[in-house]
mmCIF file of N, CA, C and O in Angstrom:
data_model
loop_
_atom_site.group_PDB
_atom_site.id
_atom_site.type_symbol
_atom_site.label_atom_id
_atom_site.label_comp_id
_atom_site.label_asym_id
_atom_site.label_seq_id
_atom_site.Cartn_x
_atom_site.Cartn_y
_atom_site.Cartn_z
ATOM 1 N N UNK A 1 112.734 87.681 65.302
ATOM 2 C CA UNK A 1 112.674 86.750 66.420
ATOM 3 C C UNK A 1 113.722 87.111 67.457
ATOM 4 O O UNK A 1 113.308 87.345 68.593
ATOM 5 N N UNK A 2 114.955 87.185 67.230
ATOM 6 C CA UNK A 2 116.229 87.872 67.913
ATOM 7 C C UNK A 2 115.739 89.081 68.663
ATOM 8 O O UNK A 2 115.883 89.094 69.886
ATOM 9 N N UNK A 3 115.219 90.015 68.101
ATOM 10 C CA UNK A 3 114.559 90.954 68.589
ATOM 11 C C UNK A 3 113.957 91.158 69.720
ATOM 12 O O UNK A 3 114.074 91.910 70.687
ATOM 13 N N UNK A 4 112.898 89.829 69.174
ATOM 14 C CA UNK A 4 111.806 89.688 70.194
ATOM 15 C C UNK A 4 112.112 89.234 72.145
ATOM 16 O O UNK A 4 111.648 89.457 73.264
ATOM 17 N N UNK A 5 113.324 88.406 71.370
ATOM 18 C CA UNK A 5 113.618 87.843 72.682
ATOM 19 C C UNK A 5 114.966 88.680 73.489
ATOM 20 O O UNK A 5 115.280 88.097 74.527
ATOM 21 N N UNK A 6 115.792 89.911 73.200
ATOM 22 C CA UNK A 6 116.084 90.114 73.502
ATOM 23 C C UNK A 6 115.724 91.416 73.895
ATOM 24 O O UNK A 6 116.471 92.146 74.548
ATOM 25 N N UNK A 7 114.007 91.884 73.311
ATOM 26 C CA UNK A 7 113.506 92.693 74.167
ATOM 27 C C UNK A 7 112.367 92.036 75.734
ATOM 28 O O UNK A 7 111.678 92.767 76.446
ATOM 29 N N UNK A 8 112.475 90.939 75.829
ATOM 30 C CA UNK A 8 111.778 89.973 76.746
ATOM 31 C C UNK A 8 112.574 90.139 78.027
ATOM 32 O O UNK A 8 112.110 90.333 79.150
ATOM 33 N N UNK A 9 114.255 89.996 77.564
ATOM 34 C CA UNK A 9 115.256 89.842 78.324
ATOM 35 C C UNK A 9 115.220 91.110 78.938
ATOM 36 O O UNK A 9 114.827 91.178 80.103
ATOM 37 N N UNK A 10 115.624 92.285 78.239
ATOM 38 C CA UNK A 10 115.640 93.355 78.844
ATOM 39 C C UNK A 10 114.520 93.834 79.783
ATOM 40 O O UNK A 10 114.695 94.139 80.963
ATOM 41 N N UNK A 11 113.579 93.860 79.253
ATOM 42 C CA UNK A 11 112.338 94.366 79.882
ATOM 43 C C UNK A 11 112.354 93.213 81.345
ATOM 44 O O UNK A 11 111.679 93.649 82.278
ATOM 45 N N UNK A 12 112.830 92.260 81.529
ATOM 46 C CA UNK A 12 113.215 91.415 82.229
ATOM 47 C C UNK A 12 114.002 91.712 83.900
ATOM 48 O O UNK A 12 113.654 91.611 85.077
ATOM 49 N N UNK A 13 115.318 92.153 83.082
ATOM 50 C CA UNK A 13 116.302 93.092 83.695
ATOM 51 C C UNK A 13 115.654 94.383 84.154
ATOM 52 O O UNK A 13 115.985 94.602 85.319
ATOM 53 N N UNK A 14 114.789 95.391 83.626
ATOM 54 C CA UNK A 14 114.433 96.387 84.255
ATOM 55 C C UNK A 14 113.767 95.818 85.150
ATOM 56 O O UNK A 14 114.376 95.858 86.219
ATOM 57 N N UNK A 15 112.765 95.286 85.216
ATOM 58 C CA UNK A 15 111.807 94.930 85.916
ATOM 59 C C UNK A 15 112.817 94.291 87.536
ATOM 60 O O UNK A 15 112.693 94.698 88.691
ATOM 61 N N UNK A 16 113.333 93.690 87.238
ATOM 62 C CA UNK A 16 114.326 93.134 88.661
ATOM 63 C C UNK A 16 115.073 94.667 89.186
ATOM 64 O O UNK A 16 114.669 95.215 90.212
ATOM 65 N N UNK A 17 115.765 95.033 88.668
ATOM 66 C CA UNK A 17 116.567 96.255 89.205
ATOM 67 C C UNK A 17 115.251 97.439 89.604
ATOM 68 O O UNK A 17 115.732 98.442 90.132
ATOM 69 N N UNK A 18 114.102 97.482 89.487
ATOM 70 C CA UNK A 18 113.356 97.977 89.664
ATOM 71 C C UNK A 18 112.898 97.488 91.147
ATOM 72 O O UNK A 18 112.709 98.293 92.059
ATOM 73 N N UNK A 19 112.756 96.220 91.275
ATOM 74 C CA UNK A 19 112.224 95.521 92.387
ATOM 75 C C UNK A 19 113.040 95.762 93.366
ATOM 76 O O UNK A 19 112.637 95.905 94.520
ATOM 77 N N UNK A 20 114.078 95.823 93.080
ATOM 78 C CA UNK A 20 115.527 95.845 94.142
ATOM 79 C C UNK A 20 115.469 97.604 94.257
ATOM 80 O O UNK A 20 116.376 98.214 94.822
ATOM 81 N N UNK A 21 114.777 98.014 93.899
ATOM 82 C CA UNK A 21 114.771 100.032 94.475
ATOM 83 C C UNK A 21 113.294 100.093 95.039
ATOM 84 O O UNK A 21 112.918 100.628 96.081
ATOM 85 N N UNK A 22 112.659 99.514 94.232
ATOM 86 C CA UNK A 22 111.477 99.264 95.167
ATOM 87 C C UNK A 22 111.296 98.945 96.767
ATOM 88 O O UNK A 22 110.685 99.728 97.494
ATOM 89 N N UNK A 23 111.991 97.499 97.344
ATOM 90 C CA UNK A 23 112.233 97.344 98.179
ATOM 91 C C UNK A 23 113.064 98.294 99.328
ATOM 92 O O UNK A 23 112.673 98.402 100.490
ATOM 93 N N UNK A 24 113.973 98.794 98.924
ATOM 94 C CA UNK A 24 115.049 99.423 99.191
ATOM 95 C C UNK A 24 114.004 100.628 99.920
ATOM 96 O O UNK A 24 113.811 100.791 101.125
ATOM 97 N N UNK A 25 113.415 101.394 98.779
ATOM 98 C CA UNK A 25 112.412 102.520 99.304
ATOM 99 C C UNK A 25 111.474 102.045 100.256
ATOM 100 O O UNK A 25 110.907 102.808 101.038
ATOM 101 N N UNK A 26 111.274 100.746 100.224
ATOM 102 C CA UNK A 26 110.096 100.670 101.099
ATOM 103 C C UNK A 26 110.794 100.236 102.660
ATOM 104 O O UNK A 26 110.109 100.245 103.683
ATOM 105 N N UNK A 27 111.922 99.948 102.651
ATOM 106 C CA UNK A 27 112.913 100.280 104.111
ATOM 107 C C UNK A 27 112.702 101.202 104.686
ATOM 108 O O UNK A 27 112.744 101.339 105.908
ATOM 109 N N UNK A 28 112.262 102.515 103.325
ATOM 110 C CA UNK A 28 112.064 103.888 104.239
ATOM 111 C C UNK A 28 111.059 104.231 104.360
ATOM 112 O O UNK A 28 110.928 105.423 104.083
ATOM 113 N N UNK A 29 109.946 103.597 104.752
ATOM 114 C CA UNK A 29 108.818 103.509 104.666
ATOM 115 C C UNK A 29 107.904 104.491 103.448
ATOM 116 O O UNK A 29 107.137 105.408 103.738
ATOM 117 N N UNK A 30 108.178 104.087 102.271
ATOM 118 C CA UNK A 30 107.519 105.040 100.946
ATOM 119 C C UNK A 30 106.012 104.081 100.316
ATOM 120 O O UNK A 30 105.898 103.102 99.580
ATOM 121 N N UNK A 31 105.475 104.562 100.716
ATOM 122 C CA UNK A 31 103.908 104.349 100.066
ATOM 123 C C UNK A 31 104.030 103.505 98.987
ATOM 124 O O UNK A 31 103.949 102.283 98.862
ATOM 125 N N UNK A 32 104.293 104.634 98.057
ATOM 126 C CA UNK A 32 104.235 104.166 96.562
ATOM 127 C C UNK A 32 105.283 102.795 96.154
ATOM 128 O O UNK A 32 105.222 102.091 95.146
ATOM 129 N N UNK A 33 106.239 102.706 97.313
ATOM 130 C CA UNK A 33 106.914 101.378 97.268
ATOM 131 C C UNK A 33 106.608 100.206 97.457
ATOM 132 O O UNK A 33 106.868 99.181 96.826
ATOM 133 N N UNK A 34 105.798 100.477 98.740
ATOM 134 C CA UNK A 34 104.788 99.212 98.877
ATOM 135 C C UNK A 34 103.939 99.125 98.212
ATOM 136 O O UNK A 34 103.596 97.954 98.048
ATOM 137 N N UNK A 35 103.093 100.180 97.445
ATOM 138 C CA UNK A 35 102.239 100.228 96.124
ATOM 139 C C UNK A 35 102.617 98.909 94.933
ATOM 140 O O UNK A 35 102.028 97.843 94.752
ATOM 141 N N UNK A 36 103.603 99.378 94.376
ATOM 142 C CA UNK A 36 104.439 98.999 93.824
ATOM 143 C C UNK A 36 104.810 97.298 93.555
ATOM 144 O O UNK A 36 104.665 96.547 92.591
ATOM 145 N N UNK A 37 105.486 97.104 95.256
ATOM 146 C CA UNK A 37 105.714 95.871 95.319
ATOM 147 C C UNK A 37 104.152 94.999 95.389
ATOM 148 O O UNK A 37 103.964 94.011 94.680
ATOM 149 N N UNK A 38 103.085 95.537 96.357
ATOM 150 C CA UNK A 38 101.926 94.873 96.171
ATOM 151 C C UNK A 38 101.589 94.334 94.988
ATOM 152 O O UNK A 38 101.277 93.181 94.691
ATOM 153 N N UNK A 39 101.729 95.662 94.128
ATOM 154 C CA UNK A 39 101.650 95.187 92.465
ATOM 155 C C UNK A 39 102.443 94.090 91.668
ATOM 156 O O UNK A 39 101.921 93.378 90.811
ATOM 157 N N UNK A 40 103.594 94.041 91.997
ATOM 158 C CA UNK A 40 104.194 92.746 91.758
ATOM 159 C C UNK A 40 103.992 91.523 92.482
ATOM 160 O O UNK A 40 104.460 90.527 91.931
ATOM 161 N N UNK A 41 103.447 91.363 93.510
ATOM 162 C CA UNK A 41 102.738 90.206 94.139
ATOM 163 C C UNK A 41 101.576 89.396 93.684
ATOM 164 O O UNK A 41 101.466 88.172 93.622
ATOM 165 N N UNK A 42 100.471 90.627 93.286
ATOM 166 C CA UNK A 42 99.370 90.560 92.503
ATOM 167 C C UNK A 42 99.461 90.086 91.034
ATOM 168 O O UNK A 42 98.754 89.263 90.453
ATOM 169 N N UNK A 43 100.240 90.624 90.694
ATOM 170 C CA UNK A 43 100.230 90.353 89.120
ATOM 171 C C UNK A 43 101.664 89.061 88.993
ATOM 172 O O UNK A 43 101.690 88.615 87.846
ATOM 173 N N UNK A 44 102.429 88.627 89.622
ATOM 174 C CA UNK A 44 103.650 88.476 89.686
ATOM 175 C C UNK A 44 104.498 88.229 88.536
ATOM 176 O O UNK A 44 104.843 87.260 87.858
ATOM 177 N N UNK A 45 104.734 89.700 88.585
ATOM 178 C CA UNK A 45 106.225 90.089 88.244
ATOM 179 C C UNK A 45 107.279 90.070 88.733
ATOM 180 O O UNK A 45 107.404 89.986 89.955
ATOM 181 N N UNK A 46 108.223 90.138 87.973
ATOM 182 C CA UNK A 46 109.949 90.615 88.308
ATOM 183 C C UNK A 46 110.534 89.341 89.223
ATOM 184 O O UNK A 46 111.224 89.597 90.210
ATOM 185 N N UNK A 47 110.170 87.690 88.782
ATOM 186 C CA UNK A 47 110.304 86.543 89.097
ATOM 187 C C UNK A 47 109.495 86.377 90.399
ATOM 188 O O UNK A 47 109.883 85.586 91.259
ATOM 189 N N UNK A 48 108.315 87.153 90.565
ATOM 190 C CA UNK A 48 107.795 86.017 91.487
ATOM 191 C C UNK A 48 106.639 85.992 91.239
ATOM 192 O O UNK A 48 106.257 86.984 90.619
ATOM 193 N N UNK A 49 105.438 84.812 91.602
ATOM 194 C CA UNK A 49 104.877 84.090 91.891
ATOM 195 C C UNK A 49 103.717 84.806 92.020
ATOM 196 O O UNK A 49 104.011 85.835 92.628
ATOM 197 N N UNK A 50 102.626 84.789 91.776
ATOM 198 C CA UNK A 50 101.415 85.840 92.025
ATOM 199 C C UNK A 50 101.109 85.359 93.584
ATOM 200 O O UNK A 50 101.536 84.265 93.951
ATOM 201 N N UNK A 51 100.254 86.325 94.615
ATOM 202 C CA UNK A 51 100.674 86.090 95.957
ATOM 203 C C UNK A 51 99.677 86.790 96.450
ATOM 204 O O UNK A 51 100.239 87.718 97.030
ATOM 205 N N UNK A 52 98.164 86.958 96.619
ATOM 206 C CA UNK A 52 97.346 87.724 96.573
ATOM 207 C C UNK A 52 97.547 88.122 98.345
ATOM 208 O O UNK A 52 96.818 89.036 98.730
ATOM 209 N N UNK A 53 98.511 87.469 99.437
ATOM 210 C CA UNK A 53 98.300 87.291 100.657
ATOM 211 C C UNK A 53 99.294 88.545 100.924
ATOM 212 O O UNK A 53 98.966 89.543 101.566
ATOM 213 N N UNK A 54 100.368 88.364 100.417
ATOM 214 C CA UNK A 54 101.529 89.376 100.236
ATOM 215 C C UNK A 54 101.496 90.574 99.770
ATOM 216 O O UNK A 54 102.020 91.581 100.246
ATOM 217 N N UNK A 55 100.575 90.408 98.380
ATOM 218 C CA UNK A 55 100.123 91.901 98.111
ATOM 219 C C UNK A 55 99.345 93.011 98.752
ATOM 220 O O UNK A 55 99.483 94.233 98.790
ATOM 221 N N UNK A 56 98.094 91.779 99.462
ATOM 222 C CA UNK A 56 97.561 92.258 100.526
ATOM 223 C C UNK A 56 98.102 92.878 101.895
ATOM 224 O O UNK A 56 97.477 93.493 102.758
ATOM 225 N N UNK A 57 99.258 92.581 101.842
ATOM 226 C CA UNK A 57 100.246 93.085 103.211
ATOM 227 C C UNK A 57 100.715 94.362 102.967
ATOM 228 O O UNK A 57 100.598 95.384 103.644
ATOM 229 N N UNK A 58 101.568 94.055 101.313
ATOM 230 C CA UNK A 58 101.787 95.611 101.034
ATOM 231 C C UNK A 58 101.239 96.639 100.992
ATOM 232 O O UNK A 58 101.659 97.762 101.269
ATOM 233 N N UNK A 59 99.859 96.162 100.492
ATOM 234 C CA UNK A 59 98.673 97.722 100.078
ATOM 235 C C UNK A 59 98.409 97.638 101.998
ATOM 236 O O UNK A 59 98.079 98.725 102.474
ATOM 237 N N UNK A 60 98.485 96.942 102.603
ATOM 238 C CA UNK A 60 98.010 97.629 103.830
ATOM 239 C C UNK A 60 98.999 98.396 104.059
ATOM 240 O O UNK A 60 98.741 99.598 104.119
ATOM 241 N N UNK A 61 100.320 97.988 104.243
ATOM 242 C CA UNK A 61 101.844 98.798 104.904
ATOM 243 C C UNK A 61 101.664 100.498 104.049
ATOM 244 O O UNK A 61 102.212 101.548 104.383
ATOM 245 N N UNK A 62 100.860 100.293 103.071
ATOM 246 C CA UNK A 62 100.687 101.205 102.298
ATOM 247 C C UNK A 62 99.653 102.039 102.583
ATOM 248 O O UNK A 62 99.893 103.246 102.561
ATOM 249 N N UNK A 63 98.416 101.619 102.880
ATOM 250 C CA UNK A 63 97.017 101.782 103.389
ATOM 251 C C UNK A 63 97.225 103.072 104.963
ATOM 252 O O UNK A 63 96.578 104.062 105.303
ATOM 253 N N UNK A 64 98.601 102.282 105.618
ATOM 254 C CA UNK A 64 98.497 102.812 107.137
ATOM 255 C C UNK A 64 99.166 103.960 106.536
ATOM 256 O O UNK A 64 98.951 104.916 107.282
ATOM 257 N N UNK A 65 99.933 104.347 105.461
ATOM 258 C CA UNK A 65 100.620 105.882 105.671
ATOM 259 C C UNK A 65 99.710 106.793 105.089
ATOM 260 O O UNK A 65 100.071 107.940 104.823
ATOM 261 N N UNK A 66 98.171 106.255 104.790
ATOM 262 C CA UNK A 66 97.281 106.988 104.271
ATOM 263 C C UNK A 66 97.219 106.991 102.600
ATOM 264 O O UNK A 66 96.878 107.991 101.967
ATOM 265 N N UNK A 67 97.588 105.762 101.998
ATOM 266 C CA UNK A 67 98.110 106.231 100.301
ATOM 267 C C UNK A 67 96.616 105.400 100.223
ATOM 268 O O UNK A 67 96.208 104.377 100.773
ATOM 269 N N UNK A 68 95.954 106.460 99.164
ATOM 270 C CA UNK A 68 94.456 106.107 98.584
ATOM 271 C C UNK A 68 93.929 105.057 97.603
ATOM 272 O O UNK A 68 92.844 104.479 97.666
ATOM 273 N N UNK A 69 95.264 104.859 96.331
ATOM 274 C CA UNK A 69 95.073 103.605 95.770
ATOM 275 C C UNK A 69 95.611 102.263 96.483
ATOM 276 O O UNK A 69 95.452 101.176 95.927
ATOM 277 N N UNK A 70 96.265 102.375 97.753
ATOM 278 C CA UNK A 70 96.713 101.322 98.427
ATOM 279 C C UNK A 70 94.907 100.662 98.951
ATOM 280 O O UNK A 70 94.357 99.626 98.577
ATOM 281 N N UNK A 71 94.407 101.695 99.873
ATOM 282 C CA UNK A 71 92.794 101.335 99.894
ATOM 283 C C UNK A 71 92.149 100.727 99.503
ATOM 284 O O UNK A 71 91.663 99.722 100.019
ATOM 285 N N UNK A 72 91.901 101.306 98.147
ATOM 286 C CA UNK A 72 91.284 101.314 96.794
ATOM 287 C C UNK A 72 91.457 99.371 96.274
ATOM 288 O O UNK A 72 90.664 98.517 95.879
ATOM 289 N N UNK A 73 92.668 99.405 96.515
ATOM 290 C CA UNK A 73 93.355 98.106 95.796
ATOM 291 C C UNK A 73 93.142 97.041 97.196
ATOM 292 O O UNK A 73 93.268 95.823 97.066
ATOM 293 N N UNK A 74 92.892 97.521 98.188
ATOM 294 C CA UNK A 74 92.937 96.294 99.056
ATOM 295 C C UNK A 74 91.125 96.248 98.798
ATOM 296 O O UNK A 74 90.805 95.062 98.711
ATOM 297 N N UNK A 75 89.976 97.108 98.667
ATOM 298 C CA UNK A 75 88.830 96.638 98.573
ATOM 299 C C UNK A 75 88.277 95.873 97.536
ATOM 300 O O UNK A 75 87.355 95.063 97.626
ATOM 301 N N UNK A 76 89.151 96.317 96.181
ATOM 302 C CA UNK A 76 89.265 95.407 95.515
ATOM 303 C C UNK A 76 89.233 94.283 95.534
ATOM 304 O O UNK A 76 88.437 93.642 94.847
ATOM 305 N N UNK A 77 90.300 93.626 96.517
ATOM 306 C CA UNK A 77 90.573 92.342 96.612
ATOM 307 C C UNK A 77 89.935 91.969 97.400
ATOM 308 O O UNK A 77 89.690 90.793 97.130
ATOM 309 N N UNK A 78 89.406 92.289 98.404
ATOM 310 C CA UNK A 78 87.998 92.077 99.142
ATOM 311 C C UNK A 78 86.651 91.382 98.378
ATOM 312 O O UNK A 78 86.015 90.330 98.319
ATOM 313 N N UNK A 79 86.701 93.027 97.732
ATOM 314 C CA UNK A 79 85.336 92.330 96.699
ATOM 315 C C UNK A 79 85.468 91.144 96.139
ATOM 316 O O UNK A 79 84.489 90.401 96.074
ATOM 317 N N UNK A 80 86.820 90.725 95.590
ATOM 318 C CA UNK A 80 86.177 89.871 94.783
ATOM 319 C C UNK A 80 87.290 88.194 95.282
ATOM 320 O O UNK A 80 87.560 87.147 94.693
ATOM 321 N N UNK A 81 87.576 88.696 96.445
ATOM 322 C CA UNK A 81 87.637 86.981 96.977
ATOM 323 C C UNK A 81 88.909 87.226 97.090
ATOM 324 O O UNK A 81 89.241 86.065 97.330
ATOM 325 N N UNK A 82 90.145 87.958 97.116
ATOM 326 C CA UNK A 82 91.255 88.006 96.885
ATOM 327 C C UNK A 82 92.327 88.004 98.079
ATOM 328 O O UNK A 82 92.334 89.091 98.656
ATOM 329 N N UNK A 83 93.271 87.035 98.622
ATOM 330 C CA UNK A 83 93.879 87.579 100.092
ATOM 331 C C UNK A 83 93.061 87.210 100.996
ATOM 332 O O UNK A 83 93.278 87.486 102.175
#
């Protein structure tokens, strides 16, 4: 049980310090950052809130530097009611 929850925690902690380089990269305008963060909007991870409007922002910021699963992931959400 100890275990369990102090692999919850950790995986916890990566996931935030992850978000915080994520962002950071996407200052410099990096695709796969806004990839990334979209993905944590969508699914919400790394304390926030699922956000289908936000994610949708990212895969576009993502979409305009030409990145293909940014596309991919915004027709997605098209199809099926999402944003």
């Amino acid at each position: 049980d100890k275990g369990y929850t102090s692999l919850v925690s950790d995986r916890s902690i990566r996931m935030l310090r992850a978000r915080h380089y994520y962002e950071a990269a996407a200052k410099q305008q990096s695709a796969h950052a806004f990839i990334r963060l979209g993905d944590y909007h969508f699914y919400g991870l790394a304390g926030l809130l699922v956000d289908y409007e936000k994610a949708n922002s990212y895969y576009k910021y993502a979409a305009d530097l030409h990145h293909g699963q940014a596309c991919f992931n915004i027709g997605h959400m098209y199809q099926f009611g999402l944003g």
